[in-house]
mmCIF file with all atom_site columns, C-alpha atoms in Angstrom:
data_model
loop_
_atom_site.group_PDB
_atom_site.id
_atom_site.type_symbol
_atom_site.label_atom_id
_atom_site.label_alt_id
_atom_site.label_comp_id
_atom_site.label_asym_id
_atom_site.label_entity_id
_atom_site.label_seq_id
_atom_site.pdbx_PDB_ins_code
_atom_site.Cartn_x
_atom_site.Cartn_y
_atom_site.Cartn_z
_atom_site.occupancy
_atom_site.B_iso_or_equiv
_atom_site.pdbx_formal_charge
_atom_site.auth_seq_id
_atom_site.auth_comp_id
_atom_site.auth_asym_id
_atom_site.auth_atom_id
_atom_site.pdbx_PDB_model_num
ATOM 1   C CA . VAL A 1 1   ? 0.506   -20.682 20.826  1.00 54.00 ? 313 VAL A CA 1
ATOM 2   C CA . ASN A 1 2   ? 0.769   -22.140 17.927  1.00 62.00 ? 314 ASN A CA 1
ATOM 3   C CA . PHE A 1 3   ? 3.987   -21.244 17.047  1.00 63.00 ? 315 PHE A CA 1
ATOM 4   C CA . VAL A 1 4   ? 5.565   -22.570 20.022  1.00 67.00 ? 316 VAL A CA 1
ATOM 5   C CA . GLY A 1 5   ? 3.254   -25.504 20.678  1.00 67.00 ? 317 GLY A CA 1
ATOM 6   C CA . THR A 1 6   ? 3.739   -26.984 16.978  1.00 68.00 ? 318 THR A CA 1
ATOM 7   C CA . MET A 1 7   ? 7.436   -26.501 17.108  1.00 67.00 ? 319 MET A CA 1
ATOM 8   C CA . PHE A 1 8   ? 7.901   -28.116 20.337  1.00 69.00 ? 320 PHE A CA 1
ATOM 9   C CA . ILE A 1 9   ? 5.617   -31.150 19.580  1.00 72.00 ? 321 ILE A CA 1
ATOM 10  C CA . ILE A 1 10  ? 7.067   -31.631 15.961  1.00 71.00 ? 322 ILE A CA 1
ATOM 11  C CA . SER A 1 11  ? 10.660  -30.995 17.335  1.00 71.00 ? 323 SER A CA 1
ATOM 12  C CA . ARG A 1 12  ? 10.464  -33.573 20.079  1.00 73.00 ? 324 ARG A CA 1
ATOM 13  C CA . ILE A 1 13  ? 9.431   -36.099 17.298  1.00 70.00 ? 325 ILE A CA 1
ATOM 14  C CA . THR A 1 14  ? 11.913  -35.215 14.509  1.00 73.00 ? 326 THR A CA 1
ATOM 15  C CA . LEU A 1 15  ? 14.074  -32.392 14.863  1.00 75.00 ? 327 LEU A CA 1
ATOM 16  C CA . GLY A 1 16  ? 14.660  -32.312 11.169  1.00 77.00 ? 328 GLY A CA 1
ATOM 17  C CA . LEU A 1 17  ? 11.274  -31.541 10.425  1.00 77.00 ? 329 LEU A CA 1
ATOM 18  C CA . GLY A 1 18  ? 11.220  -29.101 13.372  1.00 77.00 ? 330 GLY A CA 1
ATOM 19  C CA . ALA A 1 19  ? 13.912  -26.929 11.882  1.00 82.00 ? 331 ALA A CA 1
ATOM 20  C CA . SER A 1 20  ? 12.321  -27.054 8.529   1.00 82.00 ? 332 SER A CA 1
ATOM 21  C CA . LEU A 1 21  ? 9.414   -25.601 10.431  1.00 82.00 ? 333 LEU A CA 1
ATOM 22  C CA . LEU A 1 22  ? 11.450  -22.524 11.066  1.00 84.00 ? 334 LEU A CA 1
ATOM 23  C CA . VAL A 1 23  ? 12.650  -22.151 7.528   1.00 86.00 ? 335 VAL A CA 1
ATOM 24  C CA . PHE A 1 24  ? 8.883   -22.442 6.265   1.00 85.00 ? 336 PHE A CA 1
ATOM 25  C CA . ILE A 1 25  ? 8.159   -19.429 8.758   1.00 84.00 ? 337 ILE A CA 1
ATOM 26  C CA . PHE A 1 26  ? 11.300  -17.186 7.931   1.00 87.00 ? 338 PHE A CA 1
ATOM 27  C CA . GLY A 1 27  ? 10.797  -18.086 4.315   1.00 88.00 ? 339 GLY A CA 1
ATOM 28  C CA . LEU A 1 28  ? 6.740   -17.170 4.387   1.00 86.00 ? 340 LEU A CA 1
ATOM 29  C CA . MET A 1 29  ? 7.796   -13.720 6.198   1.00 85.00 ? 341 MET A CA 1
ATOM 30  C CA . VAL A 1 30  ? 10.439  -12.776 3.910   1.00 88.00 ? 342 VAL A CA 1
ATOM 31  C CA . LEU A 1 31  ? 8.490   -13.431 1.027   1.00 89.00 ? 343 LEU A CA 1
ATOM 32  C CA . SER A 1 32  ? 5.746   -11.703 2.297   1.00 87.00 ? 344 SER A CA 1
ATOM 33  C CA . GLN A 1 33  ? 7.730   -8.538  3.434   1.00 86.00 ? 345 GLN A CA 1
ATOM 34  C CA . ILE A 1 34  ? 9.109   -8.252  0.074   1.00 89.00 ? 346 ILE A CA 1
ATOM 35  C CA . LEU A 1 35  ? 6.030   -8.647  -2.267  1.00 89.00 ? 347 LEU A CA 1
ATOM 36  C CA . THR A 1 36  ? 3.829   -6.525  0.342   1.00 87.00 ? 348 THR A CA 1
ATOM 37  C CA . LYS A 1 37  ? 6.019   -3.742  0.022   1.00 86.00 ? 349 LYS A CA 1
ATOM 38  C CA . ARG A 1 38  ? 6.035   -3.762  -3.615  1.00 88.00 ? 350 ARG A CA 1
ATOM 39  C CA . ALA A 1 39  ? 2.048   -4.269  -3.602  1.00 87.00 ? 351 ALA A CA 1
ATOM 40  C CA . ALA A 1 40  ? 2.153   -1.451  -1.383  1.00 85.00 ? 352 ALA A CA 1
ATOM 41  C CA . GLN A 1 41  ? 4.384   1.062   -3.342  1.00 86.00 ? 353 GLN A CA 1
ATOM 42  C CA . MET A 1 42  ? 1.852   0.391   -6.116  1.00 88.00 ? 354 MET A CA 1
ATOM 43  C CA . GLU A 1 43  ? -1.418  1.300   -3.798  1.00 87.00 ? 355 GLU A CA 1
ATOM 44  C CA . ASN A 1 44  ? 0.464   4.393   -2.563  1.00 86.00 ? 356 ASN A CA 1
ATOM 45  C CA . LEU A 1 45  ? 0.863   5.651   -6.261  1.00 88.00 ? 357 LEU A CA 1
ATOM 46  C CA . VAL A 1 46  ? -3.089  4.867   -6.956  1.00 89.00 ? 358 VAL A CA 1
ATOM 47  C CA . ASP A 1 47  ? -3.943  6.872   -3.698  1.00 86.00 ? 359 ASP A CA 1
ATOM 48  C CA . GLN A 1 48  ? -1.691  10.053  -4.969  1.00 86.00 ? 360 GLN A CA 1
ATOM 49  C CA . LYS A 1 49  ? -3.366  9.913   -8.169  1.00 89.00 ? 361 LYS A CA 1
ATOM 50  C CA . GLU A 1 50  ? -6.901  9.597   -6.832  1.00 88.00 ? 362 GLU A CA 1
ATOM 51  C CA . GLU A 1 51  ? -6.094  12.780  -4.594  1.00 86.00 ? 363 GLU A CA 1
ATOM 52  C CA . ASP A 1 52  ? -4.783  14.643  -7.599  1.00 87.00 ? 364 ASP A CA 1
ATOM 53  C CA . ILE A 1 53  ? -8.034  13.791  -9.408  1.00 89.00 ? 365 ILE A CA 1
ATOM 54  C CA . GLN A 1 54  ? -10.031 14.699  -6.443  1.00 89.00 ? 366 GLN A CA 1
ATOM 55  C CA . GLY A 1 55  ? -8.274  17.998  -6.440  1.00 87.00 ? 367 GLY A CA 1
ATOM 56  C CA . LEU A 1 56  ? -8.351  18.899  -9.862  1.00 87.00 ? 368 LEU A CA 1
ATOM 57  C CA . ALA A 1 57  ? -12.478 18.144  -9.978  1.00 88.00 ? 369 ALA A CA 1
ATOM 58  C CA . PHE A 1 58  ? -12.682 20.160  -6.811  1.00 88.00 ? 370 PHE A CA 1
ATOM 59  C CA . GLU A 1 59  ? -10.841 23.111  -7.955  1.00 85.00 ? 371 GLU A CA 1
ATOM 60  C CA . SER A 1 60  ? -12.987 23.056  -11.518 1.00 86.00 ? 372 SER A CA 1
ATOM 61  C CA . ILE A 1 61  ? -16.130 22.864  -9.647  1.00 86.00 ? 373 ILE A CA 1
ATOM 62  C CA . ASN A 1 62  ? -15.064 25.573  -7.056  1.00 86.00 ? 374 ASN A CA 1
ATOM 63  C CA . ASN A 1 63  ? -14.132 27.784  -9.765  1.00 85.00 ? 375 ASN A CA 1
ATOM 64  C CA . ILE A 1 64  ? -16.535 26.962  -12.569 1.00 84.00 ? 376 ILE A CA 1
ATOM 65  C CA . ARG A 1 65  ? -17.095 30.496  -13.120 1.00 84.00 ? 377 ARG A CA 1
ATOM 66  C CA . THR A 1 66  ? -13.354 31.238  -13.972 1.00 83.00 ? 378 THR A CA 1
ATOM 67  C CA . VAL A 1 67  ? -13.632 27.933  -15.986 1.00 82.00 ? 379 VAL A CA 1
ATOM 68  C CA . LYS A 1 68  ? -16.322 29.142  -18.462 1.00 82.00 ? 380 LYS A CA 1
ATOM 69  C CA . ALA A 1 69  ? -15.119 32.493  -18.748 1.00 80.00 ? 381 ALA A CA 1
ATOM 70  C CA . LEU A 1 70  ? -11.586 31.226  -19.620 1.00 79.00 ? 382 LEU A CA 1
ATOM 71  C CA . ALA A 1 71  ? -13.061 28.292  -22.002 1.00 81.00 ? 383 ALA A CA 1
ATOM 72  C CA . LEU A 1 72  ? -11.324 25.759  -20.230 1.00 82.00 ? 384 LEU A CA 1
ATOM 73  C CA . SER A 1 73  ? -13.639 23.165  -20.083 1.00 84.00 ? 385 SER A CA 1
ATOM 74  C CA . GLU A 1 74  ? -12.321 21.086  -22.890 1.00 86.00 ? 386 GLU A CA 1
ATOM 75  C CA . THR A 1 75  ? -8.641  21.339  -21.605 1.00 87.00 ? 387 THR A CA 1
ATOM 76  C CA . LEU A 1 76  ? -9.905  20.033  -17.983 1.00 87.00 ? 388 LEU A CA 1
ATOM 77  C CA . LEU A 1 77  ? -11.841 17.522  -19.315 1.00 88.00 ? 389 LEU A CA 1
ATOM 78  C CA . THR A 1 78  ? -8.910  16.002  -21.324 1.00 89.00 ? 390 THR A CA 1
ATOM 79  C CA . ARG A 1 79  ? -6.579  16.087  -18.620 1.00 88.00 ? 391 ARG A CA 1
ATOM 80  C CA . LEU A 1 80  ? -9.180  14.511  -16.349 1.00 89.00 ? 392 LEU A CA 1
ATOM 81  C CA . ASN A 1 81  ? -9.560  11.608  -18.729 1.00 90.00 ? 393 ASN A CA 1
ATOM 82  C CA . ARG A 1 82  ? -5.681  11.000  -18.824 1.00 91.00 ? 394 ARG A CA 1
ATOM 83  C CA . GLU A 1 83  ? -5.181  11.067  -15.124 1.00 89.00 ? 395 GLU A CA 1
ATOM 84  C CA . PHE A 1 84  ? -8.429  8.686   -15.086 1.00 90.00 ? 396 PHE A CA 1
ATOM 85  C CA . ALA A 1 85  ? -6.578  6.313   -17.684 1.00 91.00 ? 397 ALA A CA 1
ATOM 86  C CA . ASP A 1 86  ? -3.300  6.661   -15.584 1.00 92.00 ? 398 ASP A CA 1
ATOM 87  C CA . MET A 1 87  ? -5.058  5.610   -12.602 1.00 90.00 ? 399 MET A CA 1
ATOM 88  C CA . LEU A 1 88  ? -6.625  2.676   -14.245 1.00 92.00 ? 400 LEU A CA 1
ATOM 89  C CA . VAL A 1 89  ? -3.255  1.347   -15.204 1.00 93.00 ? 401 VAL A CA 1
ATOM 90  C CA . LYS A 1 90  ? -2.002  1.632   -12.020 1.00 91.00 ? 402 LYS A CA 1
ATOM 91  C CA . ILE A 1 91  ? -4.869  -0.077  -10.409 1.00 91.00 ? 403 ILE A CA 1
ATOM 92  C CA . ARG A 1 92  ? -4.465  -3.013  -12.244 1.00 93.00 ? 404 ARG A CA 1
ATOM 93  C CA . GLU A 1 93  ? -0.597  -2.918  -11.679 1.00 92.00 ? 405 GLU A CA 1
ATOM 94  C CA . ARG A 1 94  ? -1.907  -2.886  -7.885  1.00 89.00 ? 406 ARG A CA 1
ATOM 95  C CA . ILE A 1 95  ? -4.372  -5.768  -8.613  1.00 91.00 ? 407 ILE A CA 1
ATOM 96  C CA . ARG A 1 96  ? -1.505  -7.647  -10.162 1.00 93.00 ? 408 ARG A CA 1
ATOM 97  C CA . ARG A 1 97  ? 1.066   -7.035  -7.630  1.00 91.00 ? 409 ARG A CA 1
ATOM 98  C CA . TYR A 1 98  ? -1.639  -8.445  -4.761  1.00 89.00 ? 410 TYR A CA 1
ATOM 99  C CA . GLN A 1 99  ? -2.322  -11.286 -6.791  1.00 92.00 ? 411 GLN A CA 1
ATOM 100 C CA . THR A 1 100 ? 1.353   -12.398 -7.382  1.00 92.00 ? 412 THR A CA 1
ATOM 101 C CA . ARG A 1 101 ? 1.601   -11.886 -3.494  1.00 90.00 ? 413 ARG A CA 1
ATOM 102 C CA . GLN A 1 102 ? -0.956  -14.472 -2.882  1.00 89.00 ? 414 GLN A CA 1
ATOM 103 C CA . ASN A 1 103 ? 0.224   -16.890 -5.270  1.00 93.00 ? 415 ASN A CA 1
ATOM 104 C CA . VAL A 1 104 ? 3.667   -16.968 -4.309  1.00 93.00 ? 416 VAL A CA 1
ATOM 105 C CA . LEU A 1 105 ? 2.905   -17.387 -0.536  1.00 90.00 ? 417 LEU A CA 1
ATOM 106 C CA . GLY A 1 106 ? 0.408   -20.197 -1.539  1.00 90.00 ? 418 GLY A CA 1
ATOM 107 C CA . LEU A 1 107 ? 2.943   -21.715 -3.683  1.00 93.00 ? 419 LEU A CA 1
ATOM 108 C CA . TRP A 1 108 ? 5.607   -21.709 -1.003  1.00 91.00 ? 420 TRP A CA 1
ATOM 109 C CA . GLY A 1 109 ? 2.836   -23.181 1.454   1.00 89.00 ? 421 GLY A CA 1
ATOM 110 C CA . ASN A 1 110 ? 1.694   -25.866 -0.851  1.00 90.00 ? 422 ASN A CA 1
ATOM 111 C CA . GLY A 1 111 ? 5.137   -26.806 -1.727  1.00 91.00 ? 423 GLY A CA 1
ATOM 112 C CA . PHE A 1 112 ? 6.710   -27.035 1.720   1.00 89.00 ? 424 PHE A CA 1
ATOM 113 C CA . ARG A 1 113 ? 3.525   -29.439 2.786   1.00 89.00 ? 425 ARG A CA 1
ATOM 114 C CA . MET A 1 114 ? 4.007   -31.612 -0.226  1.00 91.00 ? 426 MET A CA 1
ATOM 115 C CA . VAL A 1 115 ? 7.589   -32.162 0.512   1.00 90.00 ? 427 VAL A CA 1
ATOM 116 C CA . SER A 1 116 ? 7.085   -32.226 4.081   1.00 86.00 ? 428 SER A CA 1
ATOM 117 C CA . MET A 1 117 ? 4.337   -35.208 3.428   1.00 87.00 ? 429 MET A CA 1
ATOM 118 C CA . LEU A 1 118 ? 6.702   -37.164 0.799   1.00 89.00 ? 430 LEU A CA 1
ATOM 119 C CA . ILE A 1 119 ? 9.477   -37.150 3.467   1.00 86.00 ? 431 ILE A CA 1
ATOM 120 C CA . ILE A 1 120 ? 7.406   -38.565 5.910   1.00 83.00 ? 432 ILE A CA 1
ATOM 121 C CA . ALA A 1 121 ? 5.704   -40.983 3.863   1.00 88.00 ? 433 ALA A CA 1
ATOM 122 C CA . PHE A 1 122 ? 9.179   -42.064 2.988   1.00 86.00 ? 434 PHE A CA 1
ATOM 123 C CA . GLY A 1 123 ? 9.771   -42.280 6.747   1.00 84.00 ? 435 GLY A CA 1
ATOM 124 C CA . VAL A 1 124 ? 6.579   -44.098 7.083   1.00 84.00 ? 436 VAL A CA 1
ATOM 125 C CA . TYR A 1 125 ? 7.532   -46.335 4.325   1.00 82.00 ? 437 TYR A CA 1
ATOM 126 C CA . HIS A 1 126 ? 11.119  -47.182 6.013   1.00 82.00 ? 438 HIS A CA 1
ATOM 127 C CA . GLY A 1 127 ? 9.294   -47.577 9.474   1.00 81.00 ? 439 GLY A CA 1
ATOM 128 C CA . HIS A 1 128 ? 10.751  -44.548 11.042  1.00 79.00 ? 440 HIS A CA 1
ATOM 129 C CA . TYR A 1 129 ? 7.444   -42.923 11.629  1.00 77.00 ? 441 TYR A CA 1
ATOM 130 C CA . THR A 1 130 ? 3.581   -44.070 11.839  1.00 79.00 ? 442 THR A CA 1
ATOM 131 C CA . LEU A 1 131 ? 0.819   -43.018 9.794   1.00 80.00 ? 443 LEU A CA 1
ATOM 132 C CA . GLY A 1 132 ? -0.331  -41.216 12.546  1.00 82.00 ? 444 GLY A CA 1
ATOM 133 C CA . PHE A 1 133 ? 2.570   -38.826 12.842  1.00 80.00 ? 445 PHE A CA 1
ATOM 134 C CA . LEU A 1 134 ? 1.747   -37.733 9.154   1.00 82.00 ? 446 LEU A CA 1
ATOM 135 C CA . VAL A 1 135 ? -1.702  -37.040 10.022  1.00 84.00 ? 447 VAL A CA 1
ATOM 136 C CA . LEU A 1 136 ? -0.604  -35.175 13.194  1.00 80.00 ? 448 LEU A CA 1
ATOM 137 C CA . PHE A 1 137 ? 1.646   -33.228 11.092  1.00 82.00 ? 449 PHE A CA 1
ATOM 138 C CA . LEU A 1 138 ? -0.736  -32.028 8.672   1.00 84.00 ? 450 LEU A CA 1
ATOM 139 C CA . GLN A 1 139 ? -2.852  -30.703 11.236  1.00 84.00 ? 451 GLN A CA 1
ATOM 140 C CA . TYR A 1 140 ? -0.219  -28.974 13.237  1.00 80.00 ? 452 TYR A CA 1
ATOM 141 C CA . PHE A 1 141 ? 1.159   -27.468 9.571   1.00 83.00 ? 453 PHE A CA 1
ATOM 142 C CA . ASN A 1 142 ? -2.088  -26.165 8.625   1.00 85.00 ? 454 ASN A CA 1
ATOM 143 C CA . ARG A 1 143 ? -2.446  -24.507 12.375  1.00 82.00 ? 455 ARG A CA 1
ATOM 144 C CA . LEU A 1 144 ? 0.848   -23.122 11.986  1.00 82.00 ? 456 LEU A CA 1
ATOM 145 C CA . TRP A 1 145 ? 0.242   -21.713 8.274   1.00 83.00 ? 457 TRP A CA 1
ATOM 146 C CA . GLU A 1 146 ? -2.826  -20.349 9.158   1.00 83.00 ? 458 GLU A CA 1
ATOM 147 C CA . SER A 1 147 ? -1.584  -18.278 11.945  1.00 80.00 ? 459 SER A CA 1
ATOM 148 C CA . VAL A 1 148 ? 1.598   -17.200 9.941   1.00 81.00 ? 460 VAL A CA 1
ATOM 149 C CA . SER A 1 149 ? -0.852  -16.133 7.194   1.00 81.00 ? 461 SER A CA 1
ATOM 150 C CA . GLU A 1 150 ? -3.015  -13.973 9.551   1.00 79.00 ? 462 GLU A CA 1
ATOM 151 C CA . LEU A 1 151 ? -0.027  -12.273 10.769  1.00 78.00 ? 463 LEU A CA 1
ATOM 152 C CA . SER A 1 152 ? 1.367   -11.624 7.252   1.00 77.00 ? 464 SER A CA 1
ATOM 153 C CA . GLU A 1 153 ? -1.898  -10.014 6.399   1.00 77.00 ? 465 GLU A CA 1
ATOM 154 C CA . LEU A 1 154 ? -1.374  -7.359  8.596   1.00 77.00 ? 466 LEU A CA 1
ATOM 155 C CA . ALA A 1 155 ? 1.658   -6.394  6.966   1.00 75.00 ? 467 ALA A CA 1
ATOM 156 C CA . PRO A 1 156 ? -0.297  -4.556  3.828   1.00 75.00 ? 468 PRO A CA 1
ATOM 157 C CA . ASP A 1 157 ? -2.399  -2.505  6.329   1.00 77.00 ? 469 ASP A CA 1
ATOM 158 C CA . VAL A 1 158 ? 0.916   -1.327  8.383   1.00 79.00 ? 470 VAL A CA 1
ATOM 159 C CA . ILE A 1 159 ? 2.683   -0.271  5.332   1.00 79.00 ? 471 ILE A CA 1
ATOM 160 C CA . SER A 1 160 ? -0.257  1.567   4.131   1.00 77.00 ? 472 SER A CA 1
ATOM 161 C CA . ALA A 1 161 ? -0.398  3.406   7.147   1.00 80.00 ? 473 ALA A CA 1
ATOM 162 C CA . LYS A 1 162 ? 3.082   4.207   6.762   1.00 82.00 ? 474 LYS A CA 1
ATOM 163 C CA . TYR A 1 163 ? 2.772   5.771   3.417   1.00 79.00 ? 475 TYR A CA 1
ATOM 164 C CA . ALA A 1 164 ? -0.284  7.726   4.457   1.00 80.00 ? 476 ALA A CA 1
ATOM 165 C CA . VAL A 1 165 ? 1.282   9.328   7.539   1.00 83.00 ? 477 VAL A CA 1
ATOM 166 C CA . ALA A 1 166 ? 4.410   10.186  5.123   1.00 82.00 ? 478 ALA A CA 1
ATOM 167 C CA . ARG A 1 167 ? 2.135   11.871  2.517   1.00 78.00 ? 479 ARG A CA 1
ATOM 168 C CA . MET A 1 168 ? 0.595   14.035  5.698   1.00 81.00 ? 480 MET A CA 1
ATOM 169 C CA . GLU A 1 169 ? 4.134   15.096  6.639   1.00 84.00 ? 481 GLU A CA 1
ATOM 170 C CA . ASN A 1 170 ? 5.077   16.038  3.313   1.00 79.00 ? 482 ASN A CA 1
ATOM 171 C CA . ILE A 1 171 ? 1.879   17.908  2.897   1.00 77.00 ? 483 ILE A CA 1
ATOM 172 C CA . LEU A 1 172 ? 2.396   19.872  6.311   1.00 81.00 ? 484 LEU A CA 1
ATOM 173 C CA . ARG A 1 173 ? 6.007   20.437  5.271   1.00 81.00 ? 485 ARG A CA 1
ATOM 174 C CA . GLU A 1 174 ? 5.247   22.035  2.094   1.00 72.00 ? 486 GLU A CA 1
ATOM 175 C CA . PRO A 1 175 ? 6.170   25.638  1.907   1.00 73.00 ? 487 PRO A CA 1
ATOM 176 C CA . ILE A 1 176 ? 3.652   28.510  1.013   1.00 68.00 ? 488 ILE A CA 1
ATOM 177 C CA . ARG A 1 177 ? 4.549   28.985  -2.566  1.00 64.00 ? 489 ARG A CA 1
ATOM 178 C CA . ILE A 1 178 ? 2.037   31.762  -3.441  1.00 59.00 ? 490 ILE A CA 1
ATOM 179 C CA . ASP A 1 179 ? 3.394   34.414  -1.131  1.00 62.00 ? 491 ASP A CA 1
ATOM 180 C CA . ASP A 1 180 ? 6.091   35.963  -3.158  1.00 62.00 ? 492 ASP A CA 1
ATOM 181 C CA . GLU A 1 181 ? 8.557   38.631  -1.342  1.00 65.00 ? 493 GLU A CA 1
ATOM 182 C CA . HIS A 1 182 ? 9.921   39.971  -4.282  1.00 69.00 ? 494 HIS A CA 1
ATOM 183 C CA . GLY A 1 183 ? 9.122   43.772  -5.129  1.00 69.00 ? 495 GLY A CA 1
ATOM 184 C CA . LYS A 1 184 ? 6.894   43.890  -1.838  1.00 71.00 ? 496 LYS A CA 1
ATOM 185 C CA . HIS A 1 185 ? 7.672   47.091  0.644   1.00 72.00 ? 497 HIS A CA 1
ATOM 186 C CA . ALA A 1 186 ? 7.019   47.370  3.885   1.00 75.00 ? 498 ALA A CA 1
ATOM 187 C CA . PHE A 1 187 ? 4.009   49.090  5.115   1.00 74.00 ? 499 PHE A CA 1
ATOM 188 C CA . PRO A 1 188 ? 4.868   52.140  7.445   1.00 78.00 ? 500 PRO A CA 1
ATOM 189 C CA . PRO A 1 189 ? 3.548   51.996  10.785  1.00 80.00 ? 501 PRO A CA 1
ATOM 190 C CA . ASP A 1 190 ? 2.577   55.525  10.919  1.00 84.00 ? 502 ASP A CA 1
ATOM 191 C CA . TRP A 1 191 ? 0.370   56.091  7.621   1.00 81.00 ? 503 TRP A CA 1
ATOM 192 C CA . GLN A 1 192 ? -2.616  58.021  8.013   1.00 81.00 ? 504 GLN A CA 1
ATOM 193 C CA . THR A 1 193 ? -4.089  58.094  4.357   1.00 83.00 ? 505 THR A CA 1
ATOM 194 C CA . MET A 1 194 ? -4.110  55.542  1.073   1.00 77.00 ? 506 MET A CA 1
ATOM 195 C CA . THR A 1 195 ? -4.241  56.788  -2.407  1.00 81.00 ? 507 THR A CA 1
ATOM 196 C CA . VAL A 1 196 ? -4.841  54.229  -4.682  1.00 79.00 ? 508 VAL A CA 1
ATOM 197 C CA . ASP A 1 197 ? -4.251  55.260  -8.682  1.00 82.00 ? 509 ASP A CA 1
ATOM 198 C CA . HIS A 1 198 ? -5.758  54.095  -11.813 1.00 79.00 ? 510 HIS A CA 1
ATOM 199 C CA . LEU A 1 199 ? -8.490  51.664  -10.530 1.00 76.00 ? 511 LEU A CA 1
ATOM 200 C CA . SER A 1 200 ? -11.142 51.036  -12.554 1.00 75.00 ? 512 SER A CA 1
ATOM 201 C CA . PHE A 1 201 ? -14.109 48.356  -12.108 1.00 69.00 ? 513 PHE A CA 1
ATOM 202 C CA . SER A 1 202 ? -17.451 47.531  -13.288 1.00 67.00 ? 514 SER A CA 1
ATOM 203 C CA . TYR A 1 203 ? -20.765 45.624  -12.388 1.00 62.00 ? 515 TYR A CA 1
ATOM 204 C CA . GLY A 1 204 ? -23.804 44.429  -14.196 1.00 62.00 ? 516 GLY A CA 1
ATOM 205 C CA . GLN A 1 205 ? -22.255 44.047  -17.870 1.00 60.00 ? 517 GLN A CA 1
ATOM 206 C CA . THR A 1 206 ? -21.642 41.355  -19.896 1.00 51.00 ? 518 THR A CA 1
#
């Protein structure tokens, strides 16, 4: 409603400003798409790094006896610290990209508003517009900018969801790598006995 109503009212008064609003909307959406995609790519890298850290921590705790028996504590802690440091770098970059997006979009909107105000003020000075038109334009422009901004804010969630679905598909398509067929022999279907040679084990020894 804000899109159509604002465009119709402004275009009825001055076709030039109405066309410039279309340019504003198109430019804002293009900038939002480009900058959001860059920020979402970094967010996807952060999510992957978090999954790697959580997986490493889970496997370390789940196999704590093996970790202690093989003296892997220092190695795993060193790797976890390295992964944490890398994740922090990516988190800072993600924050920077989202802040850049907000600043660029704000600069685009405020710049367009200032230029439009100067054009209308110039028209008021020469008698082409009334002062009330300047107030009316600002009110409608603020509503239009708010609506477009709310629409552009949905883009990060949509792109993040796409990356999440893509990661899930990649995990589901990942082949089983521990099932090695090399050196295996088919088990005879008519077997009766099984002989195991050279097998030794013990319990309760340290």
